[in-house]
mmCIF file of N, CA and C in Angstrom:
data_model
loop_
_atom_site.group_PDB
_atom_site.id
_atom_site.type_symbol
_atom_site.label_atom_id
_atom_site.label_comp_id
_atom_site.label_asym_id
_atom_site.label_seq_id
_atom_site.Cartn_x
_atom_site.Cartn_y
_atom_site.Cartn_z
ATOM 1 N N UNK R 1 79.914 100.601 84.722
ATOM 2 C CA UNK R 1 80.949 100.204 83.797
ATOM 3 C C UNK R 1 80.909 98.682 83.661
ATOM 4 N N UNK R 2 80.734 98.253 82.583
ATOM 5 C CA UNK R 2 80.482 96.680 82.095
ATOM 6 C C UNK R 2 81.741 96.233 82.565
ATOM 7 N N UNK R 3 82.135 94.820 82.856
ATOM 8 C CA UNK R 3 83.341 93.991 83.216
ATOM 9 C C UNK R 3 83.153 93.038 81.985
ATOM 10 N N UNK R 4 83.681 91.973 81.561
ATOM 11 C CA UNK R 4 83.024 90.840 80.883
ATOM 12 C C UNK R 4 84.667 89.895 81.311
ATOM 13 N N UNK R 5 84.247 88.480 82.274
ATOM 14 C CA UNK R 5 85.169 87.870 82.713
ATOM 15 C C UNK R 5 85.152 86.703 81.677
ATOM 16 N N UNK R 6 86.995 86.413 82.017
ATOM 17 C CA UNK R 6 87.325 85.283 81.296
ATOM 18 C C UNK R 6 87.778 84.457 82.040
ATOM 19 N N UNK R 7 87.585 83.246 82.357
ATOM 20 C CA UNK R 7 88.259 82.270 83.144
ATOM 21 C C UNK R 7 88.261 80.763 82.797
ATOM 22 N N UNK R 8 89.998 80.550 82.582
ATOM 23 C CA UNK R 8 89.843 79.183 81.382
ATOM 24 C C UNK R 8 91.194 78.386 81.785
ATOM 25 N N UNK R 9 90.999 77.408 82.396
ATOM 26 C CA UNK R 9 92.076 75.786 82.800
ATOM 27 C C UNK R 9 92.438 75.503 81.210
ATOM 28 N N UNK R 10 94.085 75.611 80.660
ATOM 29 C CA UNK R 10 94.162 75.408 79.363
ATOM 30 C C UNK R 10 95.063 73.868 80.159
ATOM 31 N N UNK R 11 94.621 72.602 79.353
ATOM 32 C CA UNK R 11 95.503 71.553 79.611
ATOM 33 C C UNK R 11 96.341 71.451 78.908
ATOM 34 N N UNK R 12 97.540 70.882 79.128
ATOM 35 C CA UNK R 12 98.995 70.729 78.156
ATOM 36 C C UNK R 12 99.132 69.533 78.124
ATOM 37 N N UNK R 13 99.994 68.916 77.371
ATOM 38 C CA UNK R 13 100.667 67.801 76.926
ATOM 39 C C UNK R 13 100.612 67.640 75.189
ATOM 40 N N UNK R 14 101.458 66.731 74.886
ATOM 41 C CA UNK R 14 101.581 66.542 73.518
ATOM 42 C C UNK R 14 102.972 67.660 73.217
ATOM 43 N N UNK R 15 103.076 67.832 71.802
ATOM 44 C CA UNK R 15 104.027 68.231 71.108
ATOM 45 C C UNK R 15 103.312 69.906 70.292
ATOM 46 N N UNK R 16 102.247 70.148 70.483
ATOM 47 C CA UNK R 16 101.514 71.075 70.179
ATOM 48 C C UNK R 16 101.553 72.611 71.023
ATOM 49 N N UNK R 17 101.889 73.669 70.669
ATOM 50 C CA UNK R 17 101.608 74.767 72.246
ATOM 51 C C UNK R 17 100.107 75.148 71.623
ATOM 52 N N UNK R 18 99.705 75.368 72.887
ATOM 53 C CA UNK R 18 98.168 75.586 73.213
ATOM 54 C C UNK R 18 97.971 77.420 73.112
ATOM 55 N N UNK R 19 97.381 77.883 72.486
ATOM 56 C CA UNK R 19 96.548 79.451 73.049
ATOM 57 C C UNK R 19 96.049 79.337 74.171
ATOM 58 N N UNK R 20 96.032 80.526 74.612
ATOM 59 C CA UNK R 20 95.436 80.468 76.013
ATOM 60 C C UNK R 20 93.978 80.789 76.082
ATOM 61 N N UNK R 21 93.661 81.662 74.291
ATOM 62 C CA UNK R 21 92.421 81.734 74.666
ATOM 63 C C UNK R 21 92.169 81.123 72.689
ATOM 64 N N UNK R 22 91.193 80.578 72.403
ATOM 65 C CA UNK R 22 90.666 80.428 71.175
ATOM 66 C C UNK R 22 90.776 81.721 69.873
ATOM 67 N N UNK R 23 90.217 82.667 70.358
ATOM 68 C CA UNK R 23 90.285 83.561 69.536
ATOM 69 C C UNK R 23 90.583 84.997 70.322
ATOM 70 N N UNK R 24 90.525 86.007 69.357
ATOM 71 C CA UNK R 24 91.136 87.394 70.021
ATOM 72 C C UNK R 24 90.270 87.579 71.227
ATOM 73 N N UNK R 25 91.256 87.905 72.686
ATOM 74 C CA UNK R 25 90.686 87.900 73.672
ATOM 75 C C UNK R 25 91.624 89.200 74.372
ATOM 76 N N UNK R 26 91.524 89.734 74.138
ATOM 77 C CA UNK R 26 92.589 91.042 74.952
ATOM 78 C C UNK R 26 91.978 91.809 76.007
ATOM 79 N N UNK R 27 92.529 91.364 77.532
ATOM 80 C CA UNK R 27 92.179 91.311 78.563
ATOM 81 C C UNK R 27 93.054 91.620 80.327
ATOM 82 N N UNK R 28 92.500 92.354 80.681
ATOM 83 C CA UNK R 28 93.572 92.737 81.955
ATOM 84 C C UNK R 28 93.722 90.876 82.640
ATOM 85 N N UNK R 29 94.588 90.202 82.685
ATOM 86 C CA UNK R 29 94.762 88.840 83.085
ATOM 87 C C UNK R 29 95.696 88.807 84.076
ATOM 88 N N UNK R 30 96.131 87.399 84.817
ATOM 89 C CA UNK R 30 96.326 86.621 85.814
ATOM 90 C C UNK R 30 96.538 85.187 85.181
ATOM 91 N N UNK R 31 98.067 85.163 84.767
ATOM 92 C CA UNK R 31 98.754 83.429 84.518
ATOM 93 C C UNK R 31 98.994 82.880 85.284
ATOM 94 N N UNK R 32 98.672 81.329 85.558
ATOM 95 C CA UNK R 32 99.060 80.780 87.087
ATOM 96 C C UNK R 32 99.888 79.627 86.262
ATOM 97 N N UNK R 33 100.995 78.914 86.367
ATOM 98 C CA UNK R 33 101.151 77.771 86.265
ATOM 99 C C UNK R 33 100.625 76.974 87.143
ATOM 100 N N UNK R 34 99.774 75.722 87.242
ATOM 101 C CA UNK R 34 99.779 74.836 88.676
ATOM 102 C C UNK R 34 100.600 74.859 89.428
ATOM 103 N N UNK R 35 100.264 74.765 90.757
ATOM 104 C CA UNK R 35 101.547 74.294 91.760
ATOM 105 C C UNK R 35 101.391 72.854 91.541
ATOM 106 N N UNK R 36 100.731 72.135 91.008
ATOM 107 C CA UNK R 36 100.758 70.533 91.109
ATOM 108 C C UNK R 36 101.274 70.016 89.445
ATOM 109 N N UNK R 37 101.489 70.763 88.522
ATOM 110 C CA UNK R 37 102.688 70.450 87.235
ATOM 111 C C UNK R 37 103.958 69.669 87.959
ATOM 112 N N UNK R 38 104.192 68.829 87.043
ATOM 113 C CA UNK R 38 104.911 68.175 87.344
ATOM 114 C C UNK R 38 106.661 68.396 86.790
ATOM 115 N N UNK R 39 106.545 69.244 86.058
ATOM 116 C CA UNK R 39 107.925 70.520 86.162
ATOM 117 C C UNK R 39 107.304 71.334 85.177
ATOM 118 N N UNK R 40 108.263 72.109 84.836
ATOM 119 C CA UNK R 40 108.252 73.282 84.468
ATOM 120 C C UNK R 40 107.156 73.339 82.913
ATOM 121 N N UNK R 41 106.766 74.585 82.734
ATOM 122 C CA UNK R 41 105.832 74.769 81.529
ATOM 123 C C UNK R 41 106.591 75.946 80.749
ATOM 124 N N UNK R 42 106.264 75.936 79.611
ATOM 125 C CA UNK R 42 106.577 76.940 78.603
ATOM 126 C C UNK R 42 106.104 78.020 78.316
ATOM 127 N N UNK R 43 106.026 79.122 78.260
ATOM 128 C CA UNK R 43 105.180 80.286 77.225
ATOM 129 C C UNK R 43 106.193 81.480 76.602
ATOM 130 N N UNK R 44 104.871 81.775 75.745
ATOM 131 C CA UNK R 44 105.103 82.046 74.422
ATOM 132 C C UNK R 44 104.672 83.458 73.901
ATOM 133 N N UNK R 45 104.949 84.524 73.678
ATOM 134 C CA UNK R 45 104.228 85.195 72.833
ATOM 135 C C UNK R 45 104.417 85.506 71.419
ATOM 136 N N UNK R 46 103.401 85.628 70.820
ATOM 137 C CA UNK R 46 103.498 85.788 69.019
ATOM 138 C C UNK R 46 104.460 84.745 68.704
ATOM 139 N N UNK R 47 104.923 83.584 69.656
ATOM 140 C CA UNK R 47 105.740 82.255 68.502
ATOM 141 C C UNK R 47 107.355 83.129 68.728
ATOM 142 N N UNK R 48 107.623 84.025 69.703
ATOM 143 C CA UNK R 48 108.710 84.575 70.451
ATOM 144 C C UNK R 48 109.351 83.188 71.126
ATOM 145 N N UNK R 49 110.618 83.936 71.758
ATOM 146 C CA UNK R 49 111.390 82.963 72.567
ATOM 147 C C UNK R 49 110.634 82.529 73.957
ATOM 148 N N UNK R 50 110.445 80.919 73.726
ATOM 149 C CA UNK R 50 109.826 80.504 75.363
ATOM 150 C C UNK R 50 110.269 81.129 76.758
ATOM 151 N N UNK R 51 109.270 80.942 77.363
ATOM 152 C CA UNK R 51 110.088 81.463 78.657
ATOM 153 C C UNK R 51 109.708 80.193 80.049
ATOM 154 N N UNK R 52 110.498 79.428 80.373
ATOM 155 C CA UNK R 52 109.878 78.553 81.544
ATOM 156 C C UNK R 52 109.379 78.715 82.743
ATOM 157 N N UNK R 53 108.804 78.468 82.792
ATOM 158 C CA UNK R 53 108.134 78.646 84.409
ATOM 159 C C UNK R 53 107.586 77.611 85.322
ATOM 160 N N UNK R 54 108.205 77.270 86.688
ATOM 161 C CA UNK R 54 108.428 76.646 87.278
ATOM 162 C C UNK R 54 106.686 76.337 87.550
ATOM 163 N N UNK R 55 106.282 75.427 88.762
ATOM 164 C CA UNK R 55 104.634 74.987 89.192
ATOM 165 C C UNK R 55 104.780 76.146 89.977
ATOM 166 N N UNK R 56 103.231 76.695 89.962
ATOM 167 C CA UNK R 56 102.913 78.054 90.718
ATOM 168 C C UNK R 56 103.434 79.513 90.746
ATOM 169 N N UNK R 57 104.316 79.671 89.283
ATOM 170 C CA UNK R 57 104.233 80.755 88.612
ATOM 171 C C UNK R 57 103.021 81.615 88.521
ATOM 172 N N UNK R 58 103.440 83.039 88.653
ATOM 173 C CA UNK R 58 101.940 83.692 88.373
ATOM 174 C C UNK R 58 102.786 84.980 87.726
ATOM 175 N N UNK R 59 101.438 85.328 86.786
ATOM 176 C CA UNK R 59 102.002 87.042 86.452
ATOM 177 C C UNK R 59 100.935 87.636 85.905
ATOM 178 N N UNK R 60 100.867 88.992 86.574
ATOM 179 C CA UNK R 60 99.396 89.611 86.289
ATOM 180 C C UNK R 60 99.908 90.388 84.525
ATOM 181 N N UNK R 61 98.858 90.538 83.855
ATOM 182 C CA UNK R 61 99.267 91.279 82.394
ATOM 183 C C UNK R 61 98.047 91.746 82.470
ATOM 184 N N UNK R 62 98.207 93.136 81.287
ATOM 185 C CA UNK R 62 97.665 94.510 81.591
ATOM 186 C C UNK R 62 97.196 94.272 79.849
ATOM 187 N N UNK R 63 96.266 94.258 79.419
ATOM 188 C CA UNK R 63 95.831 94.274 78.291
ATOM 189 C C UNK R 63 96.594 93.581 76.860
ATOM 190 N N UNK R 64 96.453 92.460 77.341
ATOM 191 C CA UNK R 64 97.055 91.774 76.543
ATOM 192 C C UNK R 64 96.209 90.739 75.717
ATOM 193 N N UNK R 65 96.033 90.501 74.515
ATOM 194 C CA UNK R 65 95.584 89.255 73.533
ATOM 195 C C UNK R 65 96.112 88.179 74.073
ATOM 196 N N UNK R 66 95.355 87.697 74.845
ATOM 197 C CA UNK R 66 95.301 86.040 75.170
ATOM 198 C C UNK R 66 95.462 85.088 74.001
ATOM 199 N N UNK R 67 94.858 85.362 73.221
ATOM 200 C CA UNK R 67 94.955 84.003 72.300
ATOM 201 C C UNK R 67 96.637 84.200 71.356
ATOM 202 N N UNK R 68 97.525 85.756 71.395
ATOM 203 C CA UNK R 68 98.981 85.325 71.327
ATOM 204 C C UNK R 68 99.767 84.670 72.229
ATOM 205 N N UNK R 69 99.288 84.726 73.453
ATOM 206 C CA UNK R 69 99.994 83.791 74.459
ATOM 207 C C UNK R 69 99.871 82.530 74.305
ATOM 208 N N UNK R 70 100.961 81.141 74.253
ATOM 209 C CA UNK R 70 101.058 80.134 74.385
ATOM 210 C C UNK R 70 101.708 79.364 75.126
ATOM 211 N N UNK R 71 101.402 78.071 75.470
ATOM 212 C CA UNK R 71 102.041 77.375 76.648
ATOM 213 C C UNK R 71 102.065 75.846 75.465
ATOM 214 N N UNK R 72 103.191 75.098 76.756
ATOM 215 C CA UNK R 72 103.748 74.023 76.452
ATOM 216 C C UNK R 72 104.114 73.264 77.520
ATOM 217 N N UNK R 73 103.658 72.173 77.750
ATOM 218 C CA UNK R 73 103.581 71.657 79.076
ATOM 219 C C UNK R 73 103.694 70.143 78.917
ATOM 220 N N UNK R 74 104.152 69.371 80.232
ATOM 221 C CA UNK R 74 103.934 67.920 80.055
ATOM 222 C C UNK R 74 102.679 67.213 79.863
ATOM 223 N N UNK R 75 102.168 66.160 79.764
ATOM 224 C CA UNK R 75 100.733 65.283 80.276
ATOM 225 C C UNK R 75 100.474 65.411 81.162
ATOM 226 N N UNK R 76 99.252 66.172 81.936
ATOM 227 C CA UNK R 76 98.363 66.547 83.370
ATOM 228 C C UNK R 76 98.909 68.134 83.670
ATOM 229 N N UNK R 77 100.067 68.851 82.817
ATOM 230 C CA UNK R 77 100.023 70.017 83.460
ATOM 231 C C UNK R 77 99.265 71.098 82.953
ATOM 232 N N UNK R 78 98.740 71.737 83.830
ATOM 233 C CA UNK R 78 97.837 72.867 83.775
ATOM 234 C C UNK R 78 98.799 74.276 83.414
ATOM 235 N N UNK R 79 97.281 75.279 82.971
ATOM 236 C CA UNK R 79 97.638 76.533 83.291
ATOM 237 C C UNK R 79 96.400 77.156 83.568
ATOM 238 N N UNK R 80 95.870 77.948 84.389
ATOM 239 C CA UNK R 80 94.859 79.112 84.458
ATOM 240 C C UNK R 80 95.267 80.233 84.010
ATOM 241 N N UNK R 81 93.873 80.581 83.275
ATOM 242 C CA UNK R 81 93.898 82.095 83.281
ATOM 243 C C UNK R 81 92.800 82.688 83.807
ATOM 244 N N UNK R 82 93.051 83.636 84.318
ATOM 245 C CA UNK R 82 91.961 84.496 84.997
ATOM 246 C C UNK R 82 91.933 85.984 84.582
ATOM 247 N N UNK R 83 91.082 86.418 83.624
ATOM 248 C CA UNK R 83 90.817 87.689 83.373
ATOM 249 C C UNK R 83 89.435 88.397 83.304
ATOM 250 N N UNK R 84 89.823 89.964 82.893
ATOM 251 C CA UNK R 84 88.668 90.427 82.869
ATOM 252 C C UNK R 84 88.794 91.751 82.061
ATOM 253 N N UNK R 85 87.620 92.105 81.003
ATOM 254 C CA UNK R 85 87.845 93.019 80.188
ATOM 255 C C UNK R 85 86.768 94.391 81.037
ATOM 256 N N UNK R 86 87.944 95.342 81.083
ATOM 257 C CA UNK R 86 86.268 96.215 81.750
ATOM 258 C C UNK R 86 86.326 97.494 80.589
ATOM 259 N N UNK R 87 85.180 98.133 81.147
ATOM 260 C CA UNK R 87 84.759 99.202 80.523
ATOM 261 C C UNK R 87 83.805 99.246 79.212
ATOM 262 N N UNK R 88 83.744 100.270 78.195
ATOM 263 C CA UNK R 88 82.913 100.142 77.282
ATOM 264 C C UNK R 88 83.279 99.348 76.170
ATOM 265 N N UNK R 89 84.387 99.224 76.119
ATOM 266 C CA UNK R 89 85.389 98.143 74.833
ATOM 267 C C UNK R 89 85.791 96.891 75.401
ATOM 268 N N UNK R 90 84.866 96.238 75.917
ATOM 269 C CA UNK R 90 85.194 94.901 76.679
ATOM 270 C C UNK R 90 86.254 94.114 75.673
ATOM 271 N N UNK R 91 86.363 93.980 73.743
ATOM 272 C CA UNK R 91 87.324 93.687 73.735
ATOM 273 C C UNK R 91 88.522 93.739 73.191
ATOM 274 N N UNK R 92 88.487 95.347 73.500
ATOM 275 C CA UNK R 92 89.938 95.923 74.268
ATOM 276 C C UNK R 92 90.389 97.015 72.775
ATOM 277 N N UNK R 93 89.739 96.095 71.745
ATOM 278 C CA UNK R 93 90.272 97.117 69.997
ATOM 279 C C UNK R 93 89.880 98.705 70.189
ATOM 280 N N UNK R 94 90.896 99.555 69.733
ATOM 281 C CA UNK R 94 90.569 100.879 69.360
ATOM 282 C C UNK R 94 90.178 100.829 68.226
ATOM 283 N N UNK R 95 90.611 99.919 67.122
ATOM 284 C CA UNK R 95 89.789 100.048 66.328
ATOM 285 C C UNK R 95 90.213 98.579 65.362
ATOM 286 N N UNK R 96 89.517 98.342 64.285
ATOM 287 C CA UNK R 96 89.951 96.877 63.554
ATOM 288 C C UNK R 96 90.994 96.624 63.442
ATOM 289 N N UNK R 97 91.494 95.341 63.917
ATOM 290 C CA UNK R 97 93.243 95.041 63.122
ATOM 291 C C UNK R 97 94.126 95.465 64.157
ATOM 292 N N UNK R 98 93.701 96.332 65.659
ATOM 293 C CA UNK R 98 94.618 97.128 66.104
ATOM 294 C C UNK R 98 94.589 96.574 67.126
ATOM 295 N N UNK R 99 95.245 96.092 68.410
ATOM 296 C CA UNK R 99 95.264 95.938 69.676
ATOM 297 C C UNK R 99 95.022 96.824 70.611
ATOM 298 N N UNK R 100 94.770 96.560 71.390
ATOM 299 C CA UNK R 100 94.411 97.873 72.635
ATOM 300 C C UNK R 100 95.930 97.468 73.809
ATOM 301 N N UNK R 101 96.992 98.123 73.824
ATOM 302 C CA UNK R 101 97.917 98.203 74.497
ATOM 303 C C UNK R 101 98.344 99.031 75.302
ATOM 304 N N UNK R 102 97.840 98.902 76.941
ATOM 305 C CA UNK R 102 98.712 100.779 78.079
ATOM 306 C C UNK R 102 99.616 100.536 77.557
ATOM 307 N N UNK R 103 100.057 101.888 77.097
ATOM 308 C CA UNK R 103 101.674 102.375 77.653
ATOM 309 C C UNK R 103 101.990 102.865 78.639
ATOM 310 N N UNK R 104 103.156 102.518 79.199
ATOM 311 C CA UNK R 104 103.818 103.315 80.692
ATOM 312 C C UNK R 104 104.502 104.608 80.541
ATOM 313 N N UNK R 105 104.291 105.428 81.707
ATOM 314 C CA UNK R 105 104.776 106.488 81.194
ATOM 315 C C UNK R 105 106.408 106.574 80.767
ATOM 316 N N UNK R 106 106.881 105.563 80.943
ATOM 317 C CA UNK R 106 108.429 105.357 80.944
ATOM 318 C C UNK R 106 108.914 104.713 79.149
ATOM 319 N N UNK R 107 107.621 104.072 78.409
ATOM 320 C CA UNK R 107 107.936 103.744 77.202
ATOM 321 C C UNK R 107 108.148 104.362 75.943
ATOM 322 N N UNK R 108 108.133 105.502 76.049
ATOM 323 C CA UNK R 108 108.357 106.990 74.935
ATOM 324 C C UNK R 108 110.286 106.308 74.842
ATOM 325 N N UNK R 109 110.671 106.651 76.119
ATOM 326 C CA UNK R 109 112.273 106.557 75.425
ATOM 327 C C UNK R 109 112.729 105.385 75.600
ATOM 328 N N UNK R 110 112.135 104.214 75.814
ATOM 329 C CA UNK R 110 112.749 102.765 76.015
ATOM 330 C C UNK R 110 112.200 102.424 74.426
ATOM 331 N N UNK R 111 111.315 103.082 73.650
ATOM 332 C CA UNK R 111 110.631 102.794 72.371
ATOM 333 C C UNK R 111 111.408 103.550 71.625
ATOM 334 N N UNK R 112 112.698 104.588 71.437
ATOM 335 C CA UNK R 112 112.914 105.187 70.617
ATOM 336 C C UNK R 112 112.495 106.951 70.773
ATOM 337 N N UNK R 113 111.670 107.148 71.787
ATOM 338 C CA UNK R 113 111.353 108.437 72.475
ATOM 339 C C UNK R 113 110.795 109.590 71.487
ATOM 340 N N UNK R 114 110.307 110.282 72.037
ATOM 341 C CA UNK R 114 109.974 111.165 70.744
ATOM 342 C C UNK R 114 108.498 110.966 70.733
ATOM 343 N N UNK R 115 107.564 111.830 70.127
ATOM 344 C CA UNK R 115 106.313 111.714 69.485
ATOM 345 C C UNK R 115 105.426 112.067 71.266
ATOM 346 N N UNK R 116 104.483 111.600 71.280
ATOM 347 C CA UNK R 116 103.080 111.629 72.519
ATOM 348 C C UNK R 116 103.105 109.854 73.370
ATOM 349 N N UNK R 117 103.103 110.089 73.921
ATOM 350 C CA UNK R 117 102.621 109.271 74.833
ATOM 351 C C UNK R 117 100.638 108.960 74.594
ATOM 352 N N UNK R 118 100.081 108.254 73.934
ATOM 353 C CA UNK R 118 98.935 108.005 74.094
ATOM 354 C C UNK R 118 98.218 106.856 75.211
ATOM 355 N N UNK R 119 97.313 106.928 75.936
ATOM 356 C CA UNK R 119 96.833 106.001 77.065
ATOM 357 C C UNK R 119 96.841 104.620 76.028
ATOM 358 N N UNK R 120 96.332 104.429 74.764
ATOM 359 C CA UNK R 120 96.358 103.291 74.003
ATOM 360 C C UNK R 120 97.419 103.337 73.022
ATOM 361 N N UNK R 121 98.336 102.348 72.799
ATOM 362 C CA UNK R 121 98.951 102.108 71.254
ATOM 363 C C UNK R 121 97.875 101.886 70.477
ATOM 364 N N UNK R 122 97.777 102.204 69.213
ATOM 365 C CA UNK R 122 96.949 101.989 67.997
ATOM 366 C C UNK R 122 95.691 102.899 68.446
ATOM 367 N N UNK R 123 95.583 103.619 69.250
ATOM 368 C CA UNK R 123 94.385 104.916 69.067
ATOM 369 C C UNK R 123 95.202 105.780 68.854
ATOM 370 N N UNK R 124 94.713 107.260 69.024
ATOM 371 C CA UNK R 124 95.209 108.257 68.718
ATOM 372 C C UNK R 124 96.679 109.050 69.075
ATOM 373 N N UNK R 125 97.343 109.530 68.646
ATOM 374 C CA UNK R 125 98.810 110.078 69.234
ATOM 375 C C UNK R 125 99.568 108.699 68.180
ATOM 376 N N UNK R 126 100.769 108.744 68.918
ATOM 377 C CA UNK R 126 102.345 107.859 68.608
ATOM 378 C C UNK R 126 103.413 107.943 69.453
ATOM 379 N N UNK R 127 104.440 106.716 69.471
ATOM 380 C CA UNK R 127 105.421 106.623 70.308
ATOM 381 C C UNK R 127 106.903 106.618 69.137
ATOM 382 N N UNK R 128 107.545 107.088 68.992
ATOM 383 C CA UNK R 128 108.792 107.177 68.592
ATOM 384 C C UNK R 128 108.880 108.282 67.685
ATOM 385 N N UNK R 129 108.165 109.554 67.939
ATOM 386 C CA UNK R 129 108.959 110.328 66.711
ATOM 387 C C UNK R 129 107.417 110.555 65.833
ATOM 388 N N UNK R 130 106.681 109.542 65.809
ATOM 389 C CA UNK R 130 105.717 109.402 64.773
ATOM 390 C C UNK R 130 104.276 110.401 64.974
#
């Protein structure tokens, strides 16, 4: 089973938020803020409400598009990411235009409930009824 790793120091500062990855990168990942930031950093998804995070924040994410994630940080603060795409769809699309997203088995009724539970959003089946 192919892996294909991603591993990328995004620097912050300025008035700009940064992607975490350049282009579509959807990937089982690992966010670190530095422990050596000099306070707190920002992130972002899809241009959503920030969320702060203190130096040496971490949070593992499960198939997620890197390049919707964004950060916002002072001059010298860091962020790592550490990921890795495995299997035969290293990146990650069921099909064009579509994201590759697990669902948990618990998101049928926190989504509106109803319909199949599929291992991917945007492959086959639906979540709410659909």
């Amino acid at each position: 089973m192919p892996a294909n790793a991603f591993i990328r120091t995004v620097a912050l500062g300025g008035l700009d938020w940064k992607p975490l990855a350049s282009t579509r990168t959807v990937a089982q990942a690992t966010v670190i803020a530095s422990p050596k930031n000099a306070g707190n950093v920002n992130l972002r998804f899809r241009q959503g409400t920030p969320a702060e995070w203190p130096p040496g924040a971490a949070v593992p994410l499960e198939s997620v598009d890197l390049s919707e994630l964004e950060a916002l940080g002072g001059s010298g603060d860091t962020v790592l990411v550490a990921a890795f795409a495995p299997g035969q769809r290293p990146h990650g699309s069921t099909r064009e235009g579509v994201g590759f997203v697990k669902a948990l088995s618990w998101a049928a009724s926190y989504m509106g409930g109803g319909g199949t539970i599929p291992d991917e959003i945007g492959g086959s089946g639906s979540i709410g009824g659909g």
